[in-house]
Coordinates of C-alpha atoms and ligand atoms in Angstrom, one line a residue:
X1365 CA 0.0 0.0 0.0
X1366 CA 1.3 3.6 -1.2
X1367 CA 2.8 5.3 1.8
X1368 CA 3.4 9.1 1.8
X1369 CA 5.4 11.0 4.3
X1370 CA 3.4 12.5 6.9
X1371 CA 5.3 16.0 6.2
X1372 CA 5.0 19.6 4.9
X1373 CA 6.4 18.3 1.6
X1374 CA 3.2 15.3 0.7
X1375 CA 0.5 17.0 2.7
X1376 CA -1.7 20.0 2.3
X1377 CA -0.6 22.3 -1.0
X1378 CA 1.5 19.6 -1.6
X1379 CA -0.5 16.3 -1.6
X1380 CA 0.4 14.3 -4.5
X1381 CA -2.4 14.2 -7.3
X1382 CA -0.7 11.1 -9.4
X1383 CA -3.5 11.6 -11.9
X1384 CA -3.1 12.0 -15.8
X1385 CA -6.2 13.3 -18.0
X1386 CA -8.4 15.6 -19.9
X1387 CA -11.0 17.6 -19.4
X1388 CA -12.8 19.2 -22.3
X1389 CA -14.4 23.0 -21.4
X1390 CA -13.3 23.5 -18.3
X1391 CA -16.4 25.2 -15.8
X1392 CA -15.6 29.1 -16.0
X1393 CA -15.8 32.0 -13.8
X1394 CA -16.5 35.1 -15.9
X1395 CA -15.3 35.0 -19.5
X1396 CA -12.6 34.2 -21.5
X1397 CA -11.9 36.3 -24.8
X1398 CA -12.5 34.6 -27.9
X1399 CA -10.0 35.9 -29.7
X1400 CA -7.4 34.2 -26.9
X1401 CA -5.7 31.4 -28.7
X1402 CA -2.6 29.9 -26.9
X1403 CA -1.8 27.4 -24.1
X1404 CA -1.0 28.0 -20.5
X1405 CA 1.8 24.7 -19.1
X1406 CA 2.9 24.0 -15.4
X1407 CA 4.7 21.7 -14.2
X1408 CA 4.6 20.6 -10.2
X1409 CA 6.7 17.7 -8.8
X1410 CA 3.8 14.4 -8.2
X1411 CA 6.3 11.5 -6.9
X1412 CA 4.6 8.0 -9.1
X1413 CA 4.9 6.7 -6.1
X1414 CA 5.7 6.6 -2.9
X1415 CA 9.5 7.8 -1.9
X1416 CA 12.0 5.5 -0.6
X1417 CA 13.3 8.1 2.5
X1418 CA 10.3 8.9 5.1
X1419 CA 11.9 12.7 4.7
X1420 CA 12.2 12.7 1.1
X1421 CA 11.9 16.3 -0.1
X1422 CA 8.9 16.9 -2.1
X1423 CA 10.7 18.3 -5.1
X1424 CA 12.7 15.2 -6.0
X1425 CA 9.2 14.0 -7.1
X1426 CA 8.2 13.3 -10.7
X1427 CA 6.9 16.1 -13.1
X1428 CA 3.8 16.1 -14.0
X1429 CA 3.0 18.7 -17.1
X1430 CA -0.2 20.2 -17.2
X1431 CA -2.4 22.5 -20.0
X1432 CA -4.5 25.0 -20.2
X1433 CA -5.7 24.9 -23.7
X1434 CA -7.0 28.4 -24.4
X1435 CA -9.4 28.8 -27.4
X1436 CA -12.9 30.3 -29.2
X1437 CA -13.5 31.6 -25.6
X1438 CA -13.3 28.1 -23.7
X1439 CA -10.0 26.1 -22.0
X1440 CA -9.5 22.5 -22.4
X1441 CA -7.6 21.1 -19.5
X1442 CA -4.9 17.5 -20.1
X1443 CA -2.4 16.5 -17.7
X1444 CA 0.6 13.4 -17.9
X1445 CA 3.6 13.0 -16.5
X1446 CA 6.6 13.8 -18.2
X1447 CA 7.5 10.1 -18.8
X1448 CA 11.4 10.3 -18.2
X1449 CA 14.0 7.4 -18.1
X1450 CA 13.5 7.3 -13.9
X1451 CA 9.8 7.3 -14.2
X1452 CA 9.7 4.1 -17.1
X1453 CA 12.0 2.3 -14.9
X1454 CA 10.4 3.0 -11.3
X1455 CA 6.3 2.3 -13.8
X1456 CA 7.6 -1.0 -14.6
X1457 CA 9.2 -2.4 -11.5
X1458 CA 5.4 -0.6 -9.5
X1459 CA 7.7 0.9 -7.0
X1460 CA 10.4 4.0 -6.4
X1461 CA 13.9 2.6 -7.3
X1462 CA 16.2 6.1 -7.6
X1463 CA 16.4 7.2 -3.9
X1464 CA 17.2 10.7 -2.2
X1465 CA 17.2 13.9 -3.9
X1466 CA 20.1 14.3 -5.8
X1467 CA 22.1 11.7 -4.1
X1468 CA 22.7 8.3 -6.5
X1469 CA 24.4 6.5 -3.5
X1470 CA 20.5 6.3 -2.4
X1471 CA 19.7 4.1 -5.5
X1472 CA 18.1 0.5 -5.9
X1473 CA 21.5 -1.3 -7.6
X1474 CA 19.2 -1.6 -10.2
X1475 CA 19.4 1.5 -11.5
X1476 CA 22.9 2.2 -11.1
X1477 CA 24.0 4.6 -13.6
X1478 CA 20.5 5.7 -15.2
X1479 CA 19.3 9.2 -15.7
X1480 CA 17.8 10.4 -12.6
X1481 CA 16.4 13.9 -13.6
X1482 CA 12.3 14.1 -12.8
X1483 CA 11.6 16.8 -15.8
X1484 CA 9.8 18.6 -12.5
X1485 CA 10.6 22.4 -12.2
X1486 CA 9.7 24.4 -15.3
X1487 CA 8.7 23.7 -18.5
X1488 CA 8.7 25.9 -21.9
X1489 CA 7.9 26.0 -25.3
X1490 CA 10.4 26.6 -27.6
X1491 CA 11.6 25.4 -30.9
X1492 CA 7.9 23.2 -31.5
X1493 CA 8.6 21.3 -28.5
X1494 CA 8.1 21.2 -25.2
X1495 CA 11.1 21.5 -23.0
X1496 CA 10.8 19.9 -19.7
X1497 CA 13.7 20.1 -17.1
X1498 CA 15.5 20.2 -13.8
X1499 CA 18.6 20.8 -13.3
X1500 CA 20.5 17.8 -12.8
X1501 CA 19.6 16.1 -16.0
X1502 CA 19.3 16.4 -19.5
X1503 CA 16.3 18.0 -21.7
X1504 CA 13.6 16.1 -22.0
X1505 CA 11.4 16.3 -25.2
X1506 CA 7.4 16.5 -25.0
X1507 CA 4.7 17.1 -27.5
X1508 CA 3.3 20.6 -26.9
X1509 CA -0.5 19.3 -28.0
X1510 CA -0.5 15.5 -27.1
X1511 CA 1.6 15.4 -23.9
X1512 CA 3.5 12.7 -25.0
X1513 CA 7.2 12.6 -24.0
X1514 CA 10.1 11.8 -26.5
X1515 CA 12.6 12.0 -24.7
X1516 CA 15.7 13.5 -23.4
X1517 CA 17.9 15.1 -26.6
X1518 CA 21.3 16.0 -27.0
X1519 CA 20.0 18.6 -29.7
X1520 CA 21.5 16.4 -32.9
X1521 CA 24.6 15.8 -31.2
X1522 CA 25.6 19.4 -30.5
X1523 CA 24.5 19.5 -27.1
X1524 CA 25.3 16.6 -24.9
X1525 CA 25.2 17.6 -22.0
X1526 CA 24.5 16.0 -18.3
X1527 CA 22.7 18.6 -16.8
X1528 CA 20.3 21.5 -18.3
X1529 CA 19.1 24.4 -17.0
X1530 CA 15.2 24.9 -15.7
X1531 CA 15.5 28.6 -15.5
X1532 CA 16.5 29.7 -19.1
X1533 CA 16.0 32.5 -20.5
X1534 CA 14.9 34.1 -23.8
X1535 CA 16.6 37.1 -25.6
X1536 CA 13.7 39.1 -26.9
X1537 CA 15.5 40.4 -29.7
X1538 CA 16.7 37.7 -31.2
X1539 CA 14.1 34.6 -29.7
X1540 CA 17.3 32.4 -28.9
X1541 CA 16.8 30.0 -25.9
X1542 CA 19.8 31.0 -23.6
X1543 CA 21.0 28.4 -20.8
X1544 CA 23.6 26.9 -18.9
X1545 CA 24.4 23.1 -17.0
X1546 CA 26.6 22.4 -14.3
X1547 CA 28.1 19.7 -12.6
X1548 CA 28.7 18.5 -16.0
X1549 CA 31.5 16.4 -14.9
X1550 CA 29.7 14.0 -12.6
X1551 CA 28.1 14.8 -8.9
X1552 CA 30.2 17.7 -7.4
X1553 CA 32.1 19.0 -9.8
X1554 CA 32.8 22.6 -11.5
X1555 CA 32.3 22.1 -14.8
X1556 CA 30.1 24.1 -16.6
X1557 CA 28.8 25.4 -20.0
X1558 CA 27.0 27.8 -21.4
X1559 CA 24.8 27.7 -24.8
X1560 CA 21.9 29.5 -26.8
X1561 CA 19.4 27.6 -28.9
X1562 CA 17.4 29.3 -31.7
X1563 CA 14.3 29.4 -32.2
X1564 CA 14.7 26.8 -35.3
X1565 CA 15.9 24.5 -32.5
X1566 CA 19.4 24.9 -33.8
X1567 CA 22.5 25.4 -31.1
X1568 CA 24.0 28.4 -32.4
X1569 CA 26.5 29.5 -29.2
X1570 CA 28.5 27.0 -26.5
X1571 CA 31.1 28.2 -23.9
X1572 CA 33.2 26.6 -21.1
X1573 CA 33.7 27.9 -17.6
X1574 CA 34.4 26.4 -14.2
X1575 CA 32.6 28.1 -11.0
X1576 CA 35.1 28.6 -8.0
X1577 CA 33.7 26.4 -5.6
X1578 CA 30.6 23.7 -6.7
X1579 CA 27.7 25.0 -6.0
X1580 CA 23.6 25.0 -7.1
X1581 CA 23.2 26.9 -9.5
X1582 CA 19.7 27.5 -10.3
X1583 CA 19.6 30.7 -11.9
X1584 CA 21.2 33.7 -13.7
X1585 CA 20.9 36.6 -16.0
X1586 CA 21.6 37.5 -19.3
X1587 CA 21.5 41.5 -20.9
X1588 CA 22.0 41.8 -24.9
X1589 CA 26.2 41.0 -24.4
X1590 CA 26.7 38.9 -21.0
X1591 CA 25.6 35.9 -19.6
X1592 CA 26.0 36.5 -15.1
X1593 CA 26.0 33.5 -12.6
X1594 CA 26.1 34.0 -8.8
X1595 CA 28.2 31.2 -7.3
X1596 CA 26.7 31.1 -3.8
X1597 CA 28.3 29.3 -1.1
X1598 CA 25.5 26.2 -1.2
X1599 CA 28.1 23.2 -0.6
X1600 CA 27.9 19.6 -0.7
X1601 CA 30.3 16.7 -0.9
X1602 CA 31.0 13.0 -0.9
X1603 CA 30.4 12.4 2.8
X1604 CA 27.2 14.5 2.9
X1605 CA 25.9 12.1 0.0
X1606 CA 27.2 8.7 1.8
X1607 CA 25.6 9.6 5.4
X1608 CA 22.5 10.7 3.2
X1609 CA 22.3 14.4 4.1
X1610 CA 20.4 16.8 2.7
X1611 CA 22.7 17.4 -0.6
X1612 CA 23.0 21.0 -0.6
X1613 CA 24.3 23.2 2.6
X1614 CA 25.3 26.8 3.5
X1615 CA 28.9 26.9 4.2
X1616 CA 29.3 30.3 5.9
X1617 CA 33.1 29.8 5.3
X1618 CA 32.8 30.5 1.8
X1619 CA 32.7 33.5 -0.4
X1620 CA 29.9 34.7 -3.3
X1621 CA 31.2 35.0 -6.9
X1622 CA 29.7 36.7 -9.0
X1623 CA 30.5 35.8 -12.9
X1624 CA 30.5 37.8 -16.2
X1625 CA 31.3 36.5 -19.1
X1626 CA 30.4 37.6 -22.5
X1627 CA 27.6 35.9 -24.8
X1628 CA 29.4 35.6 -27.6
X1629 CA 32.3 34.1 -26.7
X1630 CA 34.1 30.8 -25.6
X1631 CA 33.9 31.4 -22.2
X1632 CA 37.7 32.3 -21.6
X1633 CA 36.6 35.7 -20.7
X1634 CA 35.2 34.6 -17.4
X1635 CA 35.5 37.4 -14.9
X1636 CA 34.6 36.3 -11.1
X1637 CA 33.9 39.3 -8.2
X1638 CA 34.5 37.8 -4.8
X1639 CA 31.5 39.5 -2.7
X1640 CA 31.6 39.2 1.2
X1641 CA 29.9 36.0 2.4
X1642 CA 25.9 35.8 1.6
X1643 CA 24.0 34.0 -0.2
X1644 CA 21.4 33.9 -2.7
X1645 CA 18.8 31.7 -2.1
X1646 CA 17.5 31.0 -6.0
X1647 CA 16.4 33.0 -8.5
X1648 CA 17.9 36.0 -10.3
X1649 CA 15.4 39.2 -11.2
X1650 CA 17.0 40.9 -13.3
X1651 CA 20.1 41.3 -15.5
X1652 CA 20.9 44.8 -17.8
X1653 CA 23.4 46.7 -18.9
X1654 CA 24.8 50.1 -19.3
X1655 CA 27.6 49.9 -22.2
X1656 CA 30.0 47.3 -20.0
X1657 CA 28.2 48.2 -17.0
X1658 CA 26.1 45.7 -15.4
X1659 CA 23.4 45.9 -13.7
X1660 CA 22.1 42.4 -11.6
X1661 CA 18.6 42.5 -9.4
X1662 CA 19.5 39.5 -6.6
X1663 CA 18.3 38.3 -3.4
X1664 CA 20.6 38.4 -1.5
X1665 CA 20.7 37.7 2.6
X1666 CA 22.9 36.6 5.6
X1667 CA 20.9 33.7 6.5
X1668 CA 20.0 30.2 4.4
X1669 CA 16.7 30.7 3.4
X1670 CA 15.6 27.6 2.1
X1671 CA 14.2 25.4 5.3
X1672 CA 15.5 21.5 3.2
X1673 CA 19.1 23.3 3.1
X1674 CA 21.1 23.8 6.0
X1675 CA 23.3 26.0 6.7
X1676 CA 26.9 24.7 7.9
X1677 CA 27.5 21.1 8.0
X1678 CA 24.1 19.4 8.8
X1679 CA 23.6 16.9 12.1
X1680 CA 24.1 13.1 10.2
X1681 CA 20.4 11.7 10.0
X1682 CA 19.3 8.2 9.0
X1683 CA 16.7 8.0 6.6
X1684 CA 14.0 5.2 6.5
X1685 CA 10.8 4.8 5.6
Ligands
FE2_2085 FE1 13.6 27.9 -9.3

C-alpha cells in the first residue's frame, strides 16, 4: 500500500495528485476572450509513487506537465507525466527505485548509472517542442499538444550535456533559448557550460567555464552581451551524500562569486567578483546593462533561506521509511 510521508512536503498544498487526463471546457468564472488562442503549461513535482526516505523532499518527485488549452473563448484542460528514463524504470518495477534527492548513493543497484532527472521544475515551449527540465539532467522532449514525451535530446549531437538548466531564459530580440548546465563532470564537480538555442531548435552558441567552488546553480541573467552567474556558497560533498544528508548546505566559510562573461564568446573571458559572504537563495530578477556596465537584481541575505538546506555542516540523519 502507497505510503506518503506524513510531512510539509506530501500533505496540504503539496498532496500528491498522481493523476493524468483531460477535461474538455473547463467550468468558467467570468469570461474568457474569444479571440485568446494559446496554451498555459505548469509543471509541479507528483512522486509515481511513494519515496524510498520517510523525509524525502517533495521536489525530487516526478513532473507532471499540465495544459490549459485556451481557445474560441473556452479552456481545455490535459495532464501526464513527463515520462522520463526514472519514471519508465520505477512504472515498470510498481515501486520507487532512484532514492534521495540528488544523491545516486541512495539508489536500488538496479538503476545504477540511469538518468535520474524528474523533468519537475519548469517547463517551456520553444523550438515546437516542449522542453521539460530540472537541473541535474538532461532536456527532456514533449509534444506541446498531445503530452507525449520523446525523450531526453542532446539537440542532434551538439549539445550533450549532463545537466540543463530549468531557468532559461529568452533574448527578446533575437528569440534564442539562452541556458547553462553544471556539474557536467559528474556529482560535485565545476564544470560548466553555457549555450543559446534558436528558435529553429538549432544550437548556435556553446562556452566553457568552471565556478570557484561547486555549488547550485539555479539561476542567472543575461543583458543583450553577458551571460551573469552567482556562485553562492550552497556546498555539498562526498560524505554529505554517503551519510545521506540533505545534498546542498550553506557553508558560511565561503565567499559569493559573481560571474561575467560575454555571450558571444568561448567562455575564456570569465570574470569572477568575490562579494563578502551571503547567499542567494534561488532566483535571479533581473540582468541589464549600461555599455559594459552591469546591472544584476538579486536576493541576496545573511541567513539560508531555504528550510530543506542547512546552513553549515548538517547533524548526520538516517533516513528510513
Ligand atoms: Fe527555481
Amino acid at each position: 500500500m502507497a505510503h506518503f510521508p506524513d510531512n510539509p512536503g506530501f500533505t496540504a498544498v503539496l498532496r500528491t495528485i498522481r493523476m493524468e487526463g483531460d477535461i474538455a471546457d473547463l467550468e468558467l468564472e467570468g469570461e474568457v476572450p474569444a479571440e485568446l488562442d494559446g496554451a498555459f503549461y505548469r509543471v509541479h513535482p507528483d512522486p509515481q509513487f511513494a519515496p524510498r526516505f520517510a523525509d524525502d523532499q517533495f521536489f525530487n518527485g516526478d513532473g507532471m506537465v499540465s495544459m490549459f488549452r485556451f481557445h474560441n473563448g473556452r479552456i481545455d484542460f490535459r495532464q501526464r507525466y513527463a515520462r522520463t528514463d526514472k519514471w519508465k524504470l520505477e512504472n515498470a518495477a510498481g515501486r520507487a527505485l532512484f532514492g534521495a534527492y540528488r544523491n545516486p548513493l541512495t539508489d536500488d543497484e538496479s538503476v545504477k548509472g540511469q538518468i535520474r532527472g524528474t523533468a519537475n521544475t519548469n517547463v517551456m515551449v520553444h523550438a515546437g517542442r516542449l522542453f521539460a527540465m530540472k537541473e541535474d539532467s538532461p532536456c527532456l522532449l514533449m509534444d506541446p499538444e498531445t503530452l507525449e514525451t520523446h525523450g531526453y535530446t542532446t539537440f542532434g549531437g551538439d549539445l550533450d550535456v549532463s545537466a540543463f538548466t530549468a531557468h532559461p531564459k529568452i533574448d527578446p530580440d533575437t528569440g534564442n533559448f539562452c541556458g547553462f548546465g553544471y556539474a557536467l563532470a559528474g556529482p560535485l564537480t565545476r564544470e560548466c557550460a553555457y549555450f543559446e538555442i534558436d528558435p529553429q531548435g538549432a544550437v548556435v552558441r556553446r562556452a566553457a567555464f568552471t565556478v570557484p567552488h561547486y555549488t547550485m546553480l539555479h539561476d542567472f541573467g543575461i543583458t543583450p552581451d553577458y551571460a551573469v552567474f552567482n556562485v553562492s556558497p550552497w556546498s555539498s560533498d562526498m560524505a554529505t551524500l554517503a551519510q545521506n544528508r540533505p545534498h546542498f548546505w550553506y557553508d558560511r566559510s565561503l565567499p559569493f562569486y559573481i560571474g561575467v562573461m560575454r555571450r558571444d564568446g568561448d567562455g575564456s573571458d570569465m570574470r569572477w567578483f568575490r562579494l563578502e559572504p551571503s547567499v542567494c537563495g534561488c532566483h535571479v530578477m533581473n540582468a541589464t546593462q549600461d555599455g559594459t556596465k552591469i546591472h544584476l537584481d538579486l536576493p541576496v541575505s545573511e541567513t539560508g533561506s531555504l528550510p530543506f538546506s542547512p546552513t553549515g555542516m548538517a547533524p548526520p540523519t538516517i533516513r528510513r521509511r
